[in-house]
Coordinates of C-alpha atoms and ligand atoms in Angstrom, one line a residue:
M699 CA 102.3 -42.8 123.8
K700 CA 103.5 -46.4 124.1
T701 CA 100.8 -48.9 125.3
T702 CA 101.1 -50.6 128.7
F703 CA 98.8 -53.5 127.9
D704 CA 100.4 -56.8 126.9
Y705 CA 98.6 -57.4 123.6
A706 CA 101.3 -59.8 122.4
K707 CA 100.4 -62.3 125.2
Y708 CA 97.2 -63.0 123.2
A709 CA 98.1 -61.8 119.8
D710 CA 101.1 -64.1 119.5
N711 CA 98.7 -67.0 119.4
C712 CA 97.4 -65.8 116.0
V713 CA 98.7 -68.2 113.3
K714 CA 97.5 -65.8 110.5
C715 CA 95.3 -68.5 109.1
A716 CA 92.7 -65.9 108.0
K717 CA 89.7 -68.1 109.0
C718 CA 88.3 -65.0 110.8
I719 CA 88.3 -62.7 107.8
P720 CA 85.2 -63.9 105.9
T721 CA 83.2 -63.8 109.1
C722 CA 84.2 -60.3 110.0
T723 CA 81.4 -57.8 110.0
I724 CA 83.5 -54.8 108.9
Y725 CA 85.2 -56.8 106.2
Q726 CA 81.9 -57.5 104.6
V727 CA 81.3 -53.8 104.0
N728 CA 84.9 -52.6 103.8
R729 CA 87.3 -55.0 102.0
D730 CA 90.5 -53.8 103.7
E731 CA 92.8 -56.1 105.5
T732 CA 93.7 -53.3 108.0
T733 CA 90.2 -53.5 109.5
T734 CA 90.0 -57.3 109.9
P735 CA 90.7 -59.3 113.0
R736 CA 94.1 -60.3 111.7
G737 CA 94.8 -56.7 110.8
F738 CA 93.7 -55.4 114.2
I739 CA 95.9 -58.0 115.9
H740 CA 98.9 -57.0 113.8
L741 CA 98.4 -53.3 114.6
L742 CA 97.9 -53.9 118.3
T743 CA 101.2 -55.6 118.6
A744 CA 102.8 -52.7 116.7
L745 CA 101.2 -50.4 119.2
Q746 CA 102.8 -52.4 122.0
D747 CA 106.3 -52.4 120.5
G748 CA 106.1 -48.7 119.7
T749 CA 106.2 -48.9 115.9
L750 CA 102.6 -47.6 115.7
E751 CA 101.5 -44.4 117.3
L752 CA 98.0 -44.3 118.8
D753 CA 97.0 -41.3 116.6
K754 CA 93.6 -40.3 115.1
N755 CA 94.1 -42.7 112.2
A756 CA 94.7 -45.6 114.6
K757 CA 91.7 -44.4 116.7
A758 CA 89.4 -44.5 113.6
I759 CA 90.6 -48.1 112.8
F760 CA 90.1 -49.5 116.3
E761 CA 86.7 -47.8 116.5
S762 CA 85.4 -49.5 113.4
C763 CA 85.2 -52.9 115.0
F764 CA 81.6 -54.0 115.7
L765 CA 82.7 -56.1 118.7
C766 CA 80.5 -58.8 117.3
T767 CA 82.8 -61.7 118.3
S768 CA 82.3 -63.5 115.0
C769 CA 86.1 -63.8 114.6
V770 CA 86.5 -65.3 118.1
S771 CA 83.9 -67.9 117.4
V772 CA 85.8 -69.3 114.4
C773 CA 89.4 -68.7 115.5
P774 CA 91.3 -72.0 116.0
S775 CA 93.6 -70.2 118.5
K776 CA 90.8 -68.6 120.4
V777 CA 92.4 -65.2 120.1
P778 CA 90.0 -62.8 122.0
T779 CA 90.2 -60.1 119.3
E780 CA 87.1 -58.2 120.6
Q781 CA 88.6 -58.0 124.1
L782 CA 91.9 -56.7 122.7
I783 CA 89.9 -54.0 120.8
E784 CA 87.9 -53.2 124.0
N785 CA 91.2 -52.6 125.7
A786 CA 92.5 -50.4 122.9
R787 CA 89.3 -48.4 123.2
A788 CA 90.0 -47.7 126.9
E789 CA 93.5 -46.4 125.9
I790 CA 91.9 -44.3 123.1
A791 CA 89.4 -42.9 125.7
K792 CA 92.2 -42.0 128.0
K793 CA 94.2 -40.3 125.3
F794 CA 91.5 -38.5 123.3
G795 CA 88.7 -38.2 125.9
I796 CA 85.1 -39.1 125.3
A797 CA 82.7 -37.2 123.0
W798 CA 80.4 -34.8 124.9
F799 CA 77.1 -36.6 123.9
K800 CA 78.5 -39.9 125.1
R801 CA 79.5 -38.4 128.5
V802 CA 76.0 -37.0 128.8
A803 CA 74.5 -40.4 128.0
F804 CA 76.7 -42.2 130.5
Y805 CA 76.0 -39.6 133.2
L806 CA 72.3 -40.2 132.7
L807 CA 72.7 -44.0 132.9
K808 CA 74.1 -43.5 136.4
H809 CA 71.2 -41.4 137.6
R810 CA 67.8 -43.1 137.4
T811 CA 65.7 -40.0 138.3
L812 CA 67.4 -37.9 135.6
L813 CA 67.0 -40.7 133.1
D814 CA 63.3 -41.1 134.0
I815 CA 62.8 -37.3 133.4
S816 CA 64.7 -37.4 130.1
A817 CA 62.7 -40.3 128.9
K818 CA 59.5 -38.6 129.9
L819 CA 60.6 -35.4 128.1
G820 CA 61.5 -37.5 125.1
F821 CA 58.1 -39.1 125.0
V822 CA 56.2 -35.7 125.3
F823 CA 58.5 -34.1 122.7
K824 CA 57.9 -36.9 120.3
S825 CA 54.2 -37.2 121.0
C826 CA 53.4 -33.5 120.6
G827 CA 55.8 -31.2 118.8
F828 CA 58.2 -33.2 116.8
A829 CA 55.8 -35.7 115.4
A830 CA 53.6 -32.8 114.2
A831 CA 56.6 -31.0 112.8
T832 CA 57.7 -34.1 110.8
G833 CA 54.2 -34.8 109.5
G834 CA 53.7 -37.6 112.0
M835 CA 57.0 -39.4 111.0
R836 CA 59.0 -40.8 113.8
A837 CA 61.8 -38.5 115.1
R838 CA 65.4 -38.8 114.0
F839 CA 68.5 -38.3 116.0
S840 CA 71.2 -36.5 114.2
I841 CA 74.7 -35.2 114.7
P842 CA 76.8 -33.7 111.9
M843 CA 78.7 -36.9 111.0
M844 CA 75.4 -38.9 110.6
K845 CA 74.0 -36.8 107.6
K846 CA 70.3 -37.7 107.5
G847 CA 70.4 -39.1 111.1
R848 CA 68.7 -42.2 112.4
L849 CA 65.2 -43.1 113.6
L850 CA 64.7 -43.0 117.3
P851 CA 62.7 -45.8 118.9
S852 CA 59.4 -44.7 120.4
L853 CA 59.7 -44.0 124.1
A854 CA 56.9 -45.3 126.4
A855 CA 54.7 -43.0 128.4
K856 CA 55.6 -44.9 131.5
S857 CA 58.7 -47.0 132.0
F858 CA 58.5 -50.7 132.8
L859 CA 60.1 -50.2 136.3
A860 CA 57.6 -47.4 137.1
T861 CA 54.6 -49.5 136.0
Y862 CA 54.7 -52.5 138.3
P863 CA 55.1 -53.0 142.0
E864 CA 58.4 -54.4 143.3
K865 CA 57.0 -57.8 144.3
M866 CA 54.4 -59.7 142.2
D867 CA 53.0 -62.8 143.8
F868 CA 51.8 -65.2 141.1
G869 CA 51.0 -67.9 143.7
G870 CA 54.2 -69.8 143.1
E871 CA 57.0 -71.2 145.4
K872 CA 59.8 -69.8 143.3
T873 CA 60.7 -66.2 142.8
V874 CA 62.8 -64.7 140.0
A875 CA 64.2 -61.2 139.8
I876 CA 64.0 -59.3 136.5
F877 CA 66.9 -57.2 135.2
I878 CA 65.1 -55.4 132.4
G879 CA 67.8 -53.4 130.6
C880 CA 67.5 -49.7 129.6
M881 CA 65.9 -50.1 126.2
A882 CA 63.2 -52.5 127.4
N883 CA 62.6 -50.2 130.4
Y884 CA 62.0 -47.0 128.4
A885 CA 61.2 -48.0 124.8
Y886 CA 60.2 -51.6 124.3
T887 CA 58.1 -52.1 127.5
G888 CA 56.1 -54.9 125.9
V889 CA 59.2 -57.2 126.6
G890 CA 58.8 -56.8 130.4
D891 CA 55.0 -57.0 130.2
S892 CA 55.3 -60.3 128.3
L893 CA 57.9 -61.7 130.6
L894 CA 55.5 -61.0 133.5
Y895 CA 52.6 -62.6 131.6
L896 CA 54.7 -65.8 131.1
L897 CA 55.8 -65.9 134.8
R898 CA 52.1 -65.4 135.9
T899 CA 51.1 -68.3 133.6
L900 CA 53.9 -70.5 135.0
K901 CA 53.1 -69.5 138.6
I902 CA 56.6 -68.1 139.3
N903 CA 56.7 -64.9 141.4
A904 CA 58.5 -61.9 140.2
L905 CA 60.8 -59.4 141.9
I906 CA 61.3 -56.2 140.1
P907 CA 64.3 -54.4 141.8
K908 CA 63.5 -50.8 141.2
D909 CA 67.0 -49.3 141.8
Q910 CA 68.8 -51.4 139.2
L911 CA 70.9 -49.4 136.8
C912 CA 72.5 -49.9 133.4
C913 CA 74.6 -53.1 133.1
G914 CA 77.5 -50.9 131.8
A915 CA 77.7 -52.2 128.2
P916 CA 77.4 -48.8 126.5
S917 CA 80.3 -47.3 128.4
Y918 CA 82.4 -50.5 128.3
F919 CA 82.2 -50.7 124.5
T920 CA 83.2 -47.0 124.3
G921 CA 86.3 -47.5 126.5
D922 CA 84.9 -45.6 129.5
L923 CA 86.2 -48.0 132.2
E924 CA 85.6 -45.6 135.1
N925 CA 81.8 -45.3 134.4
T926 CA 81.6 -49.0 133.6
K927 CA 83.2 -50.1 136.9
W928 CA 81.0 -47.6 138.8
L929 CA 77.9 -49.1 137.3
I930 CA 79.0 -52.7 137.8
K931 CA 79.9 -52.2 141.5
Y932 CA 76.7 -50.3 142.1
N933 CA 74.7 -53.1 140.7
I934 CA 76.7 -55.8 142.6
E935 CA 76.0 -54.0 145.9
Y936 CA 72.4 -53.7 145.0
F937 CA 71.9 -57.2 143.8
E938 CA 73.5 -58.5 147.0
L939 CA 70.5 -57.2 148.9
F940 CA 68.2 -59.8 147.3
I941 CA 70.2 -62.4 145.5
D942 CA 69.8 -65.1 148.2
T943 CA 66.0 -64.7 148.1
V944 CA 65.6 -65.4 144.3
E945 CA 66.0 -68.5 142.2
A946 CA 67.5 -66.6 139.3
V947 CA 67.8 -63.1 137.7
L948 CA 66.2 -63.2 134.3
I949 CA 67.5 -60.8 131.7
P950 CA 65.5 -60.5 128.4
E951 CA 68.4 -58.9 126.6
A952 CA 71.3 -60.5 124.8
T953 CA 73.7 -57.6 125.3
C954 CA 72.9 -56.9 129.0
S955 CA 73.0 -60.6 129.9
S956 CA 76.3 -61.1 128.0
M957 CA 77.8 -58.0 129.7
I958 CA 76.7 -59.2 133.1
I959 CA 77.5 -62.9 132.8
H960 CA 80.8 -62.6 130.8
D961 CA 82.2 -59.1 131.0
W962 CA 81.6 -57.9 134.6
A963 CA 84.3 -60.2 136.1
R964 CA 86.6 -59.3 133.2
V965 CA 86.3 -55.6 133.7
L966 CA 86.9 -56.0 137.5
E967 CA 90.1 -58.1 136.8
G968 CA 92.8 -57.2 139.4
E969 CA 90.2 -56.4 142.1
E970 CA 89.8 -59.9 143.4
E971 CA 87.2 -59.2 146.1
W972 CA 84.9 -57.5 143.6
V973 CA 85.5 -60.4 141.1
A974 CA 84.3 -62.9 143.7
R975 CA 81.3 -60.7 144.6
S976 CA 80.4 -60.3 141.0
K977 CA 80.6 -64.1 140.4
R978 CA 78.3 -64.8 143.3
I979 CA 75.6 -62.6 141.5
T980 CA 76.2 -63.7 138.0
A981 CA 76.0 -67.4 138.9
K982 CA 72.3 -66.7 139.1
C983 CA 71.9 -64.5 136.0
F984 CA 70.5 -65.9 132.8
I985 CA 69.3 -64.6 129.4
A986 CA 65.5 -65.1 129.9
S987 CA 64.8 -67.6 127.1
K988 CA 67.5 -69.9 128.4
W989 CA 66.2 -70.0 131.9
L990 CA 62.6 -70.4 130.8
C991 CA 63.4 -73.2 128.5
D992 CA 65.8 -75.1 130.9
Q993 CA 63.8 -74.6 134.1
T994 CA 60.1 -74.6 133.1
D995 CA 57.7 -76.4 130.8
I996 CA 57.1 -73.2 128.7
A997 CA 58.2 -74.9 125.4
A998 CA 55.8 -77.8 126.0
R999 CA 52.9 -75.4 126.9
L1000 CA 53.5 -73.4 123.8
A1001 CA 53.7 -76.5 121.6
A1002 CA 50.4 -77.7 123.0
N1003 CA 48.7 -74.6 121.5
G1004 CA 49.3 -75.5 117.8
K1005 CA 50.5 -73.1 115.1
R1006 CA 49.4 -69.5 114.4
S1007 CA 49.1 -68.5 110.7
V1008 CA 52.0 -66.1 111.1
S1009 CA 55.5 -66.6 109.9
V1010 CA 58.6 -65.3 111.7
T1011 CA 62.3 -65.2 110.9
Y1012 CA 64.7 -65.2 113.9
H1013 CA 67.9 -63.1 114.0
D1014 CA 70.6 -64.5 116.3
P1015 CA 72.1 -61.6 118.3
C1016 CA 75.9 -61.9 118.5
H1017 CA 75.7 -61.5 122.3
A1018 CA 73.3 -64.5 122.6
A1019 CA 74.4 -67.0 119.9
K1020 CA 78.2 -66.3 119.9
T1021 CA 79.0 -65.3 123.5
Q1022 CA 76.4 -67.4 125.3
G1023 CA 75.6 -70.3 122.8
V1024 CA 71.9 -69.4 123.0
S1025 CA 70.0 -69.9 119.8
K1026 CA 67.7 -72.8 120.1
E1027 CA 65.9 -71.4 123.2
P1028 CA 64.4 -68.3 121.7
R1029 CA 63.3 -70.4 118.7
A1030 CA 61.6 -72.8 121.1
L1031 CA 59.6 -69.7 122.4
L1032 CA 58.5 -69.2 118.8
G1033 CA 57.0 -72.7 118.6
N1034 CA 53.6 -71.4 117.7
Y1035 CA 54.8 -69.7 114.6
T1036 CA 56.1 -70.9 111.3
I1037 CA 59.9 -70.1 111.4
V1038 CA 61.4 -69.2 108.1
E1039 CA 65.2 -69.1 108.6
M1040 CA 67.1 -66.3 106.8
S1041 CA 70.2 -67.2 104.8
D1042 CA 72.6 -66.3 107.7
P1043 CA 70.7 -65.7 111.0
T1044 CA 74.0 -65.3 112.9
S1045 CA 75.5 -62.6 110.8
C1046 CA 75.8 -59.4 112.9
C1047 CA 73.0 -56.8 112.4
G1048 CA 75.5 -54.0 112.5
F1049 CA 74.5 -52.2 115.8
G1050 CA 78.1 -52.2 117.0
G1051 CA 77.6 -49.9 120.1
I1052 CA 77.2 -46.2 120.6
T1053 CA 80.4 -45.2 118.6
I1054 CA 79.4 -47.1 115.5
Q1055 CA 75.8 -45.8 115.8
T1056 CA 77.0 -42.2 115.9
E1057 CA 80.5 -41.5 114.6
R1058 CA 80.7 -44.5 112.2
F1059 CA 77.0 -44.7 111.3
S1060 CA 77.7 -45.3 107.6
L1061 CA 79.2 -48.6 108.6
A1062 CA 76.1 -49.5 110.6
Q1063 CA 73.9 -48.6 107.6
A1064 CA 75.9 -50.7 105.2
V1065 CA 75.8 -53.8 107.4
G1066 CA 72.1 -53.1 108.2
K1067 CA 71.3 -53.0 104.6
N1068 CA 72.6 -56.5 104.1
K1069 CA 70.6 -57.8 107.1
A1070 CA 67.4 -56.0 105.9
A1071 CA 67.8 -57.6 102.5
M1072 CA 68.3 -61.0 104.1
I1073 CA 65.2 -60.6 106.3
A1074 CA 63.0 -59.3 103.4
E1075 CA 64.1 -62.3 101.2
T1076 CA 62.5 -64.7 103.7
G1077 CA 59.0 -63.3 103.0
A1078 CA 58.3 -63.8 106.8
E1079 CA 55.8 -61.4 108.3
M1080 CA 57.7 -60.9 111.5
I1081 CA 61.3 -60.6 112.6
S1082 CA 62.3 -61.5 116.1
A1083 CA 65.5 -61.3 118.2
E1084 CA 66.1 -61.4 121.9
C1085 CA 67.9 -58.1 121.9
S1086 CA 66.8 -54.4 122.0
A1087 CA 70.0 -53.2 120.4
C1088 CA 69.4 -55.5 117.4
R1089 CA 65.8 -54.2 117.4
V1090 CA 66.9 -50.5 117.1
Q1091 CA 69.4 -51.4 114.3
I1092 CA 67.1 -53.8 112.4
G1093 CA 64.1 -51.4 112.7
E1094 CA 66.2 -48.6 111.2
A1095 CA 67.6 -50.9 108.5
L1096 CA 64.2 -52.3 107.5
N1097 CA 62.8 -48.7 107.4
R1098 CA 65.5 -47.5 105.0
Y1099 CA 65.3 -50.7 102.9
G1100 CA 61.5 -50.3 102.6
A1101 CA 60.9 -53.8 104.0
T1102 CA 57.6 -54.5 105.7
Q1103 CA 58.5 -57.0 108.5
R1104 CA 57.4 -56.0 112.0
F1105 CA 59.7 -56.7 114.9
A1106 CA 58.7 -58.6 118.1
H1107 CA 60.8 -60.0 120.9
P1108 CA 60.4 -63.8 121.3
L1109 CA 58.9 -63.2 124.8
E1110 CA 56.3 -61.0 123.2
L1111 CA 55.4 -63.6 120.6
A1112 CA 55.3 -66.4 123.2
A1113 CA 53.0 -64.3 125.5
R1114 CA 50.8 -63.3 122.5
A1115 CA 50.3 -67.0 121.5
L1116 CA 49.4 -68.0 125.1
K1117 CA 47.0 -65.1 125.5
E1118 CA 45.3 -65.9 122.2
A1119 CA 44.9 -69.5 123.3
A1120 CA 43.5 -68.4 126.7
D1121 CA 41.1 -66.0 125.1
A1122 CA 39.9 -68.5 122.4
Ligands
SF4_2640 S1 91.3 -67.0 112.9 FE1 92.5 -66.6 114.7 S2 94.5 -67.4 114.3 FE2 93.5 -67.2 112.3 S3 94.1 -65.2 111.5 FE3 92.1 -64.9 112.6 S4 92.8 -64.3 114.7 FE4 94.6 -65.2 113.7
SF4_2641 S1 84.7 -58.4 116.6 FE1 83.5 -58.6 114.7 S2 83.9 -56.6 113.6 FE2 85.4 -56.8 115.2 S3 87.2 -57.8 114.2 FE3 85.9 -59.5 115.1 S4 84.5 -60.1 113.5 FE4 85.4 -58.1 112.8

């Protein structure tokens, strides 16, 4: 199969300077030029001119990219390597199909009721049978290529969206909507609880749109463009119902916010009416820490509370620091804690998306091990990041590494500090 995408249009800007290679996440755990940004670019142009066949070997190569954008952030020619790989993944999905367990996951992400039932079953299963069967250990998800499998995050008894009413009046003049993201909705519900606590403190009303669905990132990174477009268009139509009534849409997740703000319009390219509709929505979308720091006095309120005797190290999610330039804002939310910086807070944690987490899990483990060592070295008591995907990956890595740091989202730590001050 010869590719139809014009990779050369972007790849020809590569001057082969190799500045990207030392920053590349795969290169750090697999010293092979083939799986580096420069190597990928070379192979993609070979795909275009027909000298490389998109076979299983090429598939494995293109699926080993973590889509971390580290290469893009240092490239003097601004070659969008991760976008080219995303495009190659779409071609791979068309040619080879998508694994059954990913199709099941993507189907569930389109159907809130089924997802609610699955999460509920997952909670009951873990709370009763499986925890007992594993001597109280947290459950592991496993498929043959993962060997020992990976720890699953604990699911909440009740999702964030099912817990609160749609409109929460905190006595303010402004209202913001919350796009919570799937992981914070079903697993890390403290993130949404904390965001509401901060909004209440700031007297900003909250709108919690109940029918929001996944932002589309998991299917996009897997190359399933059909599902991705379906989710994006569904969310755009739904957001249009309330977007004029809110000041902003706050997203307490790096990956979801980056997907919505940067990738929605890109995925819809060629459908100009949809691009315009998406831009009207995304103009009001913000990663939560940025909007709170830019538009409220939260940082000053936190600073007025003095320091807690707890130390925190902050990991910069790729989809916050590299794609959105957000790194000082979450740190400002940690103003009540002693921040101990790790040696490289912007190095990718190794999550990499659903394909890396399942079919290429050994790569995720190798990158995670380096990150866990870096975190442990700080001696900090807590680790924080504004991203649930990083939380899943770092939690797993710390557990395997035997490190003791506990994870908390910056919103959780900020709310905790304000609560403690109010209760004192
Ligand atoms: S940094 Fe950019 S121009 Fe240099 S080799 Fe990498 S992709 Fe090519
Ligand atoms: S996106 Fe990350 S893993 Fe992929 S080529 Fe670039 S630096 Fe390497």
